[in-house]
PDB file of N, CA and C in Angstrom:
ATOM      1  N   MET N 364     -27.148  23.053 -32.007  1.00 46.00           N
ATOM      2  CA  MET N 364     -26.062  22.174 -32.383  1.00 46.00           C
ATOM      3  C   MET N 364     -25.784  22.316 -33.873  1.00 46.00           C
ATOM      4  N   ARG N 365     -24.533  22.473 -34.256  1.00 50.00           N
ATOM      5  CA  ARG N 365     -24.153  22.657 -35.650  1.00 50.00           C
ATOM      6  C   ARG N 365     -24.141  21.311 -36.372  1.00 50.00           C
ATOM      7  N   GLN N 366     -24.767  21.271 -37.556  1.00 51.00           N
ATOM      8  CA  GLN N 366     -24.755  20.063 -38.358  1.00 51.00           C
ATOM      9  C   GLN N 366     -23.418  19.937 -39.061  1.00 51.00           C
ATOM     10  N   HIS N 367     -23.002  18.726 -39.307  1.00 58.00           N
ATOM     11  CA  HIS N 367     -21.727  18.490 -39.979  1.00 58.00           C
ATOM     12  C   HIS N 367     -21.794  19.004 -41.419  1.00 58.00           C
ATOM     13  N   GLY N 368     -20.800  19.810 -41.811  1.00 59.00           N
ATOM     14  CA  GLY N 368     -20.729  20.293 -43.181  1.00 59.00           C
ATOM     15  C   GLY N 368     -21.572  21.509 -43.474  1.00 59.00           C
ATOM     16  N   LYS N 369     -22.160  22.117 -42.472  1.00 58.00           N
ATOM     17  CA  LYS N 369     -22.993  23.290 -42.715  1.00 58.00           C
ATOM     18  C   LYS N 369     -22.668  24.376 -41.701  1.00 58.00           C
ATOM     19  N   LEU N 370     -22.803  25.625 -42.121  1.00 59.00           N
ATOM     20  CA  LEU N 370     -22.682  26.765 -41.225  1.00 59.00           C
ATOM     21  C   LEU N 370     -24.075  27.311 -40.981  1.00 59.00           C
ATOM     22  N   GLU N 371     -24.326  27.834 -39.813  1.00 61.00           N
ATOM     23  CA  GLU N 371     -25.643  28.389 -39.532  1.00 61.00           C
ATOM     24  C   GLU N 371     -25.645  29.895 -39.747  1.00 61.00           C
ATOM     25  N   TYR N 372     -26.579  30.377 -40.538  1.00 60.00           N
ATOM     26  CA  TYR N 372     -26.781  31.802 -40.779  1.00 60.00           C
ATOM     27  C   TYR N 372     -28.195  32.118 -40.325  1.00 60.00           C
ATOM     28  N   GLY N 373     -28.310  32.730 -39.156  1.00 65.00           N
ATOM     29  CA  GLY N 373     -29.647  32.980 -38.617  1.00 65.00           C
ATOM     30  C   GLY N 373     -30.298  31.654 -38.313  1.00 65.00           C
ATOM     31  N   ASP N 374     -31.483  31.427 -38.859  1.00 66.00           N
ATOM     32  CA  ASP N 374     -32.127  30.143 -38.648  1.00 66.00           C
ATOM     33  C   ASP N 374     -32.028  29.244 -39.872  1.00 66.00           C
ATOM     34  N   HIS N 375     -31.114  29.571 -40.816  1.00 74.00           N
ATOM     35  CA  HIS N 375     -30.896  28.734 -41.998  1.00 74.00           C
ATOM     36  C   HIS N 375     -29.506  28.122 -41.932  1.00 74.00           C
ATOM     37  N   ALA N 376     -29.379  26.929 -42.427  1.00 82.00           N
ATOM     38  CA  ALA N 376     -28.070  26.292 -42.516  1.00 82.00           C
ATOM     39  C   ALA N 376     -27.569  26.446 -43.947  1.00 82.00           C
ATOM     40  N   ALA N 377     -26.311  26.846 -44.111  1.00 88.00           N
ATOM     41  CA  ALA N 377     -25.734  27.037 -45.443  1.00 88.00           C
ATOM     42  C   ALA N 377     -24.674  25.964 -45.679  1.00 88.00           C
ATOM     43  N   PRO N 378     -24.619  25.386 -46.881  1.00 94.00           N
ATOM     44  CA  PRO N 378     -23.598  24.385 -47.168  1.00 94.00           C
ATOM     45  C   PRO N 378     -22.201  25.000 -47.142  1.00 94.00           C
ATOM     46  N   GLN N 379     -21.226  24.204 -46.749  1.00 96.00           N
ATOM     47  CA  GLN N 379     -19.836  24.638 -46.701  1.00 96.00           C
ATOM     48  C   GLN N 379     -19.052  24.035 -47.851  1.00 96.00           C
ATOM     49  N   ARG N 380     -18.033  24.763 -48.285  1.00 96.00           N
ATOM     50  CA  ARG N 380     -17.070  24.264 -49.264  1.00 96.00           C
ATOM     51  C   ARG N 380     -15.688  24.703 -48.798  1.00 96.00           C
ATOM     52  N   THR N 381     -14.660  24.052 -49.312  1.00 97.00           N
ATOM     53  CA  THR N 381     -13.280  24.391 -48.974  1.00 97.00           C
ATOM     54  C   THR N 381     -12.631  25.068 -50.166  1.00 97.00           C
ATOM     55  N   CYS N 382     -11.995  26.196 -49.936  1.00 98.00           N
ATOM     56  CA  CYS N 382     -11.263  26.908 -50.983  1.00 98.00           C
ATOM     57  C   CYS N 382     -10.038  26.077 -51.363  1.00 98.00           C
ATOM     58  N   VAL N 383      -9.830  25.838 -52.664  1.00 98.00           N
ATOM     59  CA  VAL N 383      -8.683  25.042 -53.095  1.00 98.00           C
ATOM     60  C   VAL N 383      -7.373  25.809 -52.944  1.00 98.00           C
ATOM     61  N   GLY N 384      -7.443  27.121 -52.750  1.00 97.00           N
ATOM     62  CA  GLY N 384      -6.238  27.923 -52.575  1.00 97.00           C
ATOM     63  C   GLY N 384      -5.755  27.924 -51.141  1.00 97.00           C
ATOM     64  N   CYS N 385      -6.556  28.504 -50.253  1.00 97.00           N
ATOM     65  CA  CYS N 385      -6.132  28.676 -48.857  1.00 97.00           C
ATOM     66  C   CYS N 385      -6.591  27.536 -47.948  1.00 97.00           C
ATOM     67  N   ARG N 386      -7.453  26.635 -48.459  1.00 97.00           N
ATOM     68  CA  ARG N 386      -7.952  25.475 -47.713  1.00 97.00           C
ATOM     69  C   ARG N 386      -8.831  25.848 -46.525  1.00 97.00           C
ATOM     70  N   VAL N 387      -9.450  27.023 -46.535  1.00 97.00           N
ATOM     71  CA  VAL N 387     -10.353  27.444 -45.468  1.00 97.00           C
ATOM     72  C   VAL N 387     -11.777  27.066 -45.854  1.00 97.00           C
ATOM     73  N   ARG N 388     -12.496  26.438 -44.916  1.00 97.00           N
ATOM     74  CA  ARG N 388     -13.906  26.085 -45.152  1.00 97.00           C
ATOM     75  C   ARG N 388     -14.772  27.297 -44.856  1.00 97.00           C
ATOM     76  N   THR N 389     -15.671  27.581 -45.779  1.00 95.00           N
ATOM     77  CA  THR N 389     -16.586  28.706 -45.594  1.00 95.00           C
ATOM     78  C   THR N 389     -17.889  28.413 -46.341  1.00 95.00           C
ATOM     79  N   ALA N 390     -18.837  29.309 -46.236  1.00 95.00           N
ATOM     80  CA  ALA N 390     -20.140  29.116 -46.881  1.00 95.00           C
ATOM     81  C   ALA N 390     -19.979  29.083 -48.399  1.00 95.00           C
ATOM     82  N   LYS N 391     -20.722  28.204 -49.020  1.00 95.00           N
ATOM     83  CA  LYS N 391     -20.676  28.038 -50.476  1.00 95.00           C
ATOM     84  C   LYS N 391     -20.959  29.348 -51.199  1.00 95.00           C
ATOM     85  N   SER N 392     -21.838  30.177 -50.661  1.00 94.00           N
ATOM     86  CA  SER N 392     -22.228  31.426 -51.306  1.00 94.00           C
ATOM     87  C   SER N 392     -21.098  32.450 -51.346  1.00 94.00           C
ATOM     88  N   GLU N 393     -20.084  32.281 -50.526  1.00 95.00           N
ATOM     89  CA  GLU N 393     -18.963  33.217 -50.487  1.00 95.00           C
ATOM     90  C   GLU N 393     -17.810  32.801 -51.395  1.00 95.00           C
ATOM     91  N   LEU N 394     -17.935  31.665 -52.061  1.00 97.00           N
ATOM     92  CA  LEU N 394     -16.868  31.143 -52.911  1.00 97.00           C
ATOM     93  C   LEU N 394     -17.284  31.170 -54.373  1.00 97.00           C
ATOM     94  N   LEU N 395     -16.297  31.185 -55.243  1.00 97.00           N
ATOM     95  CA  LEU N 395     -16.504  31.140 -56.691  1.00 97.00           C
ATOM     96  C   LEU N 395     -16.378  29.692 -57.133  1.00 97.00           C
ATOM     97  N   ARG N 396     -17.389  29.176 -57.829  1.00 97.00           N
ATOM     98  CA  ARG N 396     -17.335  27.806 -58.329  1.00 97.00           C
ATOM     99  C   ARG N 396     -16.582  27.799 -59.649  1.00 97.00           C
ATOM    100  N   LEU N 397     -15.678  26.841 -59.791  1.00 98.00           N
ATOM    101  CA  LEU N 397     -14.886  26.681 -61.001  1.00 98.00           C
ATOM    102  C   LEU N 397     -15.140  25.299 -61.576  1.00 98.00           C
ATOM    103  N   VAL N 398     -15.156  25.203 -62.894  1.00 98.00           N
ATOM    104  CA  VAL N 398     -15.282  23.908 -63.565  1.00 98.00           C
ATOM    105  C   VAL N 398     -14.224  23.804 -64.645  1.00 98.00           C
ATOM    106  N   ARG N 399     -13.960  22.574 -65.068  1.00 97.00           N
ATOM    107  CA  ARG N 399     -12.977  22.329 -66.120  1.00 97.00           C
ATOM    108  C   ARG N 399     -13.706  22.108 -67.435  1.00 97.00           C
ATOM    109  N   VAL N 400     -13.284  22.861 -68.455  1.00 96.00           N
ATOM    110  CA  VAL N 400     -13.798  22.691 -69.813  1.00 96.00           C
ATOM    111  C   VAL N 400     -12.579  22.431 -70.687  1.00 96.00           C
ATOM    112  N   GLY N 401     -12.400  21.191 -71.087  1.00 95.00           N
ATOM    113  CA  GLY N 401     -11.175  20.819 -71.811  1.00 95.00           C
ATOM    114  C   GLY N 401      -9.986  20.937 -70.870  1.00 95.00           C
ATOM    115  N   ASN N 402      -8.994  21.732 -71.263  1.00 95.00           N
ATOM    116  CA  ASN N 402      -7.839  21.985 -70.405  1.00 95.00           C
ATOM    117  C   ASN N 402      -7.919  23.359 -69.749  1.00 95.00           C
ATOM    118  N   ASP N 403      -9.081  23.998 -69.792  1.00 97.00           N
ATOM    119  CA  ASP N 403      -9.270  25.321 -69.197  1.00 97.00           C
ATOM    120  C   ASP N 403     -10.100  25.216 -67.924  1.00 97.00           C
ATOM    121  N   VAL N 404      -9.767  26.044 -66.953  1.00 97.00           N
ATOM    122  CA  VAL N 404     -10.588  26.198 -65.759  1.00 97.00           C
ATOM    123  C   VAL N 404     -11.374  27.486 -65.951  1.00 97.00           C
ATOM    124  N   VAL N 405     -12.705  27.398 -65.847  1.00 97.00           N
ATOM    125  CA  VAL N 405     -13.548  28.563 -66.089  1.00 97.00           C
ATOM    126  C   VAL N 405     -14.433  28.828 -64.874  1.00 97.00           C
ATOM    127  N   PRO N 406     -14.740  30.104 -64.601  1.00 97.00           N
ATOM    128  CA  PRO N 406     -15.664  30.408 -63.507  1.00 97.00           C
ATOM    129  C   PRO N 406     -17.091  30.038 -63.894  1.00 97.00           C
ATOM    130  N   ASP N 407     -17.799  29.435 -62.974  1.00 96.00           N
ATOM    131  CA  ASP N 407     -19.192  29.056 -63.174  1.00 96.00           C
ATOM    132  C   ASP N 407     -20.038  30.000 -62.332  1.00 96.00           C
ATOM    133  N   LEU N 408     -20.364  31.153 -62.891  1.00 94.00           N
ATOM    134  CA  LEU N 408     -21.039  32.207 -62.132  1.00 94.00           C
ATOM    135  C   LEU N 408     -22.458  31.830 -61.724  1.00 94.00           C
ATOM    136  N   ARG N 409     -23.137  31.049 -62.539  1.00 93.00           N
ATOM    137  CA  ARG N 409     -24.509  30.651 -62.218  1.00 93.00           C
ATOM    138  C   ARG N 409     -24.576  29.343 -61.446  1.00 93.00           C
ATOM    139  N   GLY N 410     -23.460  28.615 -61.383  1.00 91.00           N
ATOM    140  CA  GLY N 410     -23.446  27.339 -60.677  1.00 91.00           C
ATOM    141  C   GLY N 410     -24.198  26.250 -61.405  1.00 91.00           C
ATOM    142  N   ARG N 411     -24.265  26.356 -62.728  1.00 94.00           N
ATOM    143  CA  ARG N 411     -25.057  25.411 -63.512  1.00 94.00           C
ATOM    144  C   ARG N 411     -24.245  24.573 -64.507  1.00 94.00           C
ATOM    145  N   LEU N 412     -22.959  24.871 -64.677  1.00 94.00           N
ATOM    146  CA  LEU N 412     -22.174  24.116 -65.648  1.00 94.00           C
ATOM    147  C   LEU N 412     -21.985  22.680 -65.177  1.00 94.00           C
ATOM    148  N   ALA N 413     -21.982  21.771 -66.129  1.00 94.00           N
ATOM    149  CA  ALA N 413     -21.834  20.355 -65.806  1.00 94.00           C
ATOM    150  C   ALA N 413     -20.392  20.037 -65.443  1.00 94.00           C
ATOM    151  N   GLY N 414     -20.248  19.009 -64.671  1.00 93.00           N
ATOM    152  CA  GLY N 414     -18.912  18.526 -64.345  1.00 93.00           C
ATOM    153  C   GLY N 414     -18.535  18.776 -62.902  1.00 93.00           C
ATOM    154  N   ARG N 415     -17.404  18.245 -62.556  1.00 94.00           N
ATOM    155  CA  ARG N 415     -16.877  18.368 -61.205  1.00 94.00           C
ATOM    156  C   ARG N 415     -16.489  19.815 -60.946  1.00 94.00           C
ATOM    157  N   GLY N 416     -16.854  20.330 -59.818  1.00 96.00           N
ATOM    158  CA  GLY N 416     -16.555  21.716 -59.483  1.00 96.00           C
ATOM    159  C   GLY N 416     -15.489  21.825 -58.405  1.00 96.00           C
ATOM    160  N   ALA N 417     -14.861  22.973 -58.360  1.00 97.00           N
ATOM    161  CA  ALA N 417     -13.923  23.320 -57.294  1.00 97.00           C
ATOM    162  C   ALA N 417     -14.298  24.718 -56.823  1.00 97.00           C
ATOM    163  N   SER N 418     -14.026  25.010 -55.570  1.00 98.00           N
ATOM    164  CA  SER N 418     -14.388  26.308 -55.008  1.00 98.00           C
ATOM    165  C   SER N 418     -13.148  27.117 -54.679  1.00 98.00           C
ATOM    166  N   LEU N 419     -13.260  28.433 -54.871  1.00 97.00           N
ATOM    167  CA  LEU N 419     -12.132  29.328 -54.650  1.00 97.00           C
ATOM    168  C   LEU N 419     -12.659  30.652 -54.130  1.00 97.00           C
ATOM    169  N   HIS N 420     -11.971  31.231 -53.129  1.00 97.00           N
ATOM    170  CA  HIS N 420     -12.326  32.588 -52.722  1.00 97.00           C
ATOM    171  C   HIS N 420     -12.097  33.507 -53.916  1.00 97.00           C
ATOM    172  N   PRO N 421     -12.957  34.471 -54.161  1.00 96.00           N
ATOM    173  CA  PRO N 421     -12.790  35.346 -55.323  1.00 96.00           C
ATOM    174  C   PRO N 421     -11.690  36.382 -55.101  1.00 96.00           C
ATOM    175  N   SER N 422     -10.459  35.909 -54.907  1.00 96.00           N
ATOM    176  CA  SER N 422      -9.322  36.802 -54.727  1.00 96.00           C
ATOM    177  C   SER N 422      -8.112  36.244 -55.462  1.00 96.00           C
ATOM    178  N   LEU N 423      -7.281  37.144 -55.953  1.00 96.00           N
ATOM    179  CA  LEU N 423      -6.086  36.727 -56.680  1.00 96.00           C
ATOM    180  C   LEU N 423      -5.110  35.977 -55.780  1.00 96.00           C
ATOM    181  N   SER N 424      -5.070  36.323 -54.498  1.00 97.00           N
ATOM    182  CA  SER N 424      -4.143  35.646 -53.595  1.00 97.00           C
ATOM    183  C   SER N 424      -4.489  34.162 -53.457  1.00 97.00           C
ATOM    184  N   CYS N 425      -5.764  33.820 -53.379  1.00 97.00           N
ATOM    185  CA  CYS N 425      -6.158  32.412 -53.298  1.00 97.00           C
ATOM    186  C   CYS N 425      -5.896  31.695 -54.624  1.00 97.00           C
ATOM    187  N   LEU N 426      -6.089  32.395 -55.743  1.00 97.00           N
ATOM    188  CA  LEU N 426      -5.788  31.802 -57.039  1.00 97.00           C
ATOM    189  C   LEU N 426      -4.303  31.485 -57.151  1.00 97.00           C
ATOM    190  N   GLU N 427      -3.460  32.422 -56.737  1.00 97.00           N
ATOM    191  CA  GLU N 427      -2.017  32.199 -56.797  1.00 97.00           C
ATOM    192  C   GLU N 427      -1.579  31.067 -55.874  1.00 97.00           C
ATOM    193  N   LEU N 428      -2.200  30.988 -54.701  1.00 97.00           N
ATOM    194  CA  LEU N 428      -1.908  29.877 -53.788  1.00 97.00           C
ATOM    195  C   LEU N 428      -2.286  28.541 -54.417  1.00 97.00           C
ATOM    196  N   ALA N 429      -3.439  28.487 -55.044  1.00 97.00           N
ATOM    197  CA  ALA N 429      -3.895  27.253 -55.681  1.00 97.00           C
ATOM    198  C   ALA N 429      -2.962  26.851 -56.820  1.00 97.00           C
ATOM    199  N   GLU N 430      -2.494  27.833 -57.597  1.00 97.00           N
ATOM    200  CA  GLU N 430      -1.556  27.529 -58.676  1.00 97.00           C
ATOM    201  C   GLU N 430      -0.234  27.016 -58.116  1.00 97.00           C
ATOM    202  N   ARG N 431       0.257  27.674 -57.069  1.00 97.00           N
ATOM    203  CA  ARG N 431       1.533  27.288 -56.465  1.00 97.00           C
ATOM    204  C   ARG N 431       1.456  25.870 -55.878  1.00 97.00           C
ATOM    205  N   ARG N 432       0.308  25.539 -55.301  1.00 96.00           N
ATOM    206  CA  ARG N 432       0.113  24.230 -54.692  1.00 96.00           C
ATOM    207  C   ARG N 432      -0.271  23.156 -55.712  1.00 96.00           C
ATOM    208  N   ARG N 433      -0.458  23.556 -56.980  1.00 96.00           N
ATOM    209  CA  ARG N 433      -0.926  22.657 -58.038  1.00 96.00           C
ATOM    210  C   ARG N 433      -2.225  21.971 -57.633  1.00 96.00           C
ATOM    211  N   ALA N 434      -3.148  22.784 -57.120  1.00 97.00           N
ATOM    212  CA  ALA N 434      -4.402  22.263 -56.573  1.00 97.00           C
ATOM    213  C   ALA N 434      -5.449  21.948 -57.634  1.00 97.00           C
ATOM    214  N   PHE N 435      -5.404  22.624 -58.781  1.00 97.00           N
ATOM    215  CA  PHE N 435      -6.459  22.413 -59.777  1.00 97.00           C
ATOM    216  C   PHE N 435      -6.443  21.019 -60.391  1.00 97.00           C
ATOM    217  N   PRO N 436      -5.303  20.492 -60.832  1.00 97.00           N
ATOM    218  CA  PRO N 436      -5.335  19.116 -61.342  1.00 97.00           C
ATOM    219  C   PRO N 436      -5.822  18.111 -60.294  1.00 97.00           C
ATOM    220  N   ARG N 437      -5.467  18.328 -59.035  1.00 96.00           N
ATOM    221  CA  ARG N 437      -5.929  17.439 -57.969  1.00 96.00           C
ATOM    222  C   ARG N 437      -7.432  17.577 -57.752  1.00 96.00           C
ATOM    223  N   ALA N 438      -7.922  18.812 -57.725  1.00 97.00           N
ATOM    224  CA  ALA N 438      -9.344  19.043 -57.472  1.00 97.00           C
ATOM    225  C   ALA N 438     -10.217  18.472 -58.589  1.00 97.00           C
ATOM    226  N   PHE N 439      -9.730  18.571 -59.825  1.00 97.00           N
ATOM    227  CA  PHE N 439     -10.502  18.069 -60.958  1.00 97.00           C
ATOM    228  C   PHE N 439     -10.138  16.643 -61.339  1.00 97.00           C
ATOM    229  N   ARG N 440      -9.163  16.065 -60.617  1.00 96.00           N
ATOM    230  CA  ARG N 440      -8.737  14.679 -60.827  1.00 96.00           C
ATOM    231  C   ARG N 440      -8.292  14.425 -62.258  1.00 96.00           C
ATOM    232  N   VAL N 441      -7.401  15.290 -62.741  1.00 96.00           N
ATOM    233  CA  VAL N 441      -6.829  15.122 -64.080  1.00 96.00           C
ATOM    234  C   VAL N 441      -5.305  15.240 -63.988  1.00 96.00           C
ATOM    235  N   PRO N 442      -4.581  14.560 -64.861  1.00 95.00           N
ATOM    236  CA  PRO N 442      -3.127  14.712 -64.863  1.00 95.00           C
ATOM    237  C   PRO N 442      -2.723  15.976 -65.624  1.00 95.00           C
ATOM    238  N   GLY N 443      -1.607  16.530 -65.265  1.00 91.00           N
ATOM    239  CA  GLY N 443      -1.054  17.660 -66.005  1.00 91.00           C
ATOM    240  C   GLY N 443      -1.626  19.003 -65.609  1.00 91.00           C
ATOM    241  N   PRO N 444      -1.017  20.067 -66.109  1.00 93.00           N
ATOM    242  CA  PRO N 444      -1.443  21.430 -65.759  1.00 93.00           C
ATOM    243  C   PRO N 444      -2.724  21.838 -66.488  1.00 93.00           C
ATOM    244  N   LEU N 445      -3.427  22.806 -65.906  1.00 96.00           N
ATOM    245  CA  LEU N 445      -4.635  23.369 -66.500  1.00 96.00           C
ATOM    246  C   LEU N 445      -4.461  24.868 -66.666  1.00 96.00           C
ATOM    247  N   ASP N 446      -5.115  25.440 -67.669  1.00 97.00           N
ATOM    248  CA  ASP N 446      -5.023  26.871 -67.949  1.00 97.00           C
ATOM    249  C   ASP N 446      -6.050  27.622 -67.104  1.00 97.00           C
ATOM    250  N   VAL N 447      -5.580  28.549 -66.263  1.00 97.00           N
ATOM    251  CA  VAL N 447      -6.470  29.316 -65.385  1.00 97.00           C
ATOM    252  C   VAL N 447      -6.583  30.776 -65.815  1.00 97.00           C
ATOM    253  N   SER N 448      -6.229  31.087 -67.063  1.00 97.00           N
ATOM    254  CA  SER N 448      -6.234  32.482 -67.519  1.00 97.00           C
ATOM    255  C   SER N 448      -7.632  33.100 -67.479  1.00 97.00           C
ATOM    256  N   ARG N 449      -8.682  32.313 -67.739  1.00 97.00           N
ATOM    257  CA  ARG N 449     -10.040  32.869 -67.703  1.00 97.00           C
ATOM    258  C   ARG N 449     -10.470  33.195 -66.285  1.00 97.00           C
ATOM    259  N   VAL N 450     -10.026  32.408 -65.324  1.00 97.00           N
ATOM    260  CA  VAL N 450     -10.332  32.696 -63.919  1.00 97.00           C
ATOM    261  C   VAL N 450      -9.589  33.963 -63.495  1.00 97.00           C
ATOM    262  N   ARG N 451      -8.318  34.059 -63.878  1.00 97.00           N
ATOM    263  CA  ARG N 451      -7.523  35.245 -63.546  1.00 97.00           C
ATOM    264  C   ARG N 451      -8.150  36.498 -64.153  1.00 97.00           C
ATOM    265  N   ALA N 452      -8.592  36.423 -65.405  1.00 96.00           N
ATOM    266  CA  ALA N 452      -9.228  37.570 -66.066  1.00 96.00           C
ATOM    267  C   ALA N 452     -10.519  37.963 -65.337  1.00 96.00           C
ATOM    268  N   HIS N 453     -11.280  36.976 -64.907  1.00 96.00           N
ATOM    269  CA  HIS N 453     -12.516  37.267 -64.168  1.00 96.00           C
ATOM    270  C   HIS N 453     -12.206  37.970 -62.849  1.00 96.00           C
ATOM    271  N   LEU N 454     -11.197  37.498 -62.128  1.00 96.00           N
ATOM    272  CA  LEU N 454     -10.855  38.089 -60.833  1.00 96.00           C
ATOM    273  C   LEU N 454     -10.242  39.477 -60.986  1.00 96.00           C
ATOM    274  N   GLU N 455      -9.577  39.733 -62.106  1.00 94.00           N
ATOM    275  CA  GLU N 455      -8.998  41.058 -62.348  1.00 94.00           C
ATOM    276  C   GLU N 455     -10.028  42.029 -62.906  1.00 94.00           C
ATOM    277  N   GLY N 456     -11.224  41.528 -63.203  1.00 90.00           N
ATOM    278  CA  GLY N 456     -12.299  42.398 -63.671  1.00 90.00           C
ATOM    279  C   GLY N 456     -12.289  42.656 -65.161  1.00 90.00           C
ATOM    280  N   GLU N 457     -11.559  41.856 -65.920  1.00 74.00           N
ATOM    281  CA  GLU N 457     -11.536  42.021 -67.373  1.00 74.00           C
ATOM    282  C   GLU N 457     -12.797  41.402 -67.966  1.00 74.00           C
ATOM    283  N   PRO N 458     -13.240  41.876 -69.122  1.00 64.00           N
ATOM    284  CA  PRO N 458     -14.393  41.256 -69.774  1.00 64.00           C
ATOM    285  C   PRO N 458     -14.032  39.859 -70.259  1.00 64.00           C
ATOM    286  N   PRO N 459     -15.021  38.979 -70.419  1.00 57.00           N
ATOM    287  CA  PRO N 459     -14.742  37.624 -70.916  1.00 57.00           C
ATOM    288  C   PRO N 459     -14.065  37.647 -72.272  1.00 57.00           C
ATOM    289  N   MET N 460     -13.298  36.619 -72.589  1.00 52.00           N
ATOM    290  CA  MET N 460     -12.533  36.569 -73.834  1.00 52.00           C
ATOM    291  C   MET N 460     -13.418  36.661 -75.062  1.00 52.00           C
ATOM    292  N   SER N 461     -14.617  36.119 -75.007  1.00 47.00           N
ATOM    293  CA  SER N 461     -15.479  36.151 -76.181  1.00 47.00           C
ATOM    294  C   SER N 461     -16.027  37.550 -76.458  1.00 47.00           C
ATOM    295  N   CYS N 462     -15.988  38.429 -75.468  1.00 44.00           N
ATOM    296  CA  CYS N 462     -16.518  39.779 -75.647  1.00 44.00           C
ATOM    297  C   CYS N 462     -15.440  40.812 -75.960  1.00 44.00           C
ATOM    298  N   ARG N 463     -14.192  40.406 -75.948  1.00 44.00           N
ATOM    299  CA  ARG N 463     -13.115  41.369 -76.193  1.00 44.00           C
ATOM    300  C   ARG N 463     -13.071  41.763 -77.657  1.00 44.00           C
ATOM    301  N   THR N 464     -12.774  43.018 -77.909  1.00 43.00           N
ATOM    302  CA  THR N 464     -12.601  43.478 -79.285  1.00 43.00           C
ATOM    303  C   THR N 464     -11.127  43.406 -79.619  1.00 43.00           C
ATOM    304  N   PRO N 465     -10.775  43.039 -80.852  1.00 48.00           N
ATOM    305  CA  PRO N 465      -9.363  42.975 -81.209  1.00 48.00           C
ATOM    306  C   PRO N 465      -8.736  44.361 -81.185  1.00 48.00           C
ATOM    307  N   SER N 466      -7.472  44.416 -80.750  1.00 47.00           N
ATOM    308  CA  SER N 466      -6.809  45.719 -80.677  1.00 47.00           C
ATOM    309  C   SER N 466      -5.794  45.912 -81.758  1.00 47.00           C
TER     310      SER N 466
END
């Protein structure tokens, strides 16, 4: 019998989260955790940053859906728009902003 809020993988149960972009529930390990730092949304790769988190499939299509639906302010319970450029850079495979060399 499946427990509420968990998916079964073999003989282990994995927690579920909902992608803020496509609204599909899937295993937490398959989603990218995002947190709000000021007015920026940043990827939390280690899952250790403080604050309310939101989950997103690691794909640009889900990010664009979330932006179109204005899901980030709702997920983080804040008024107004948030900057998702760091999440977009992470999904496009660019190095983090702090590591970029000036051109």
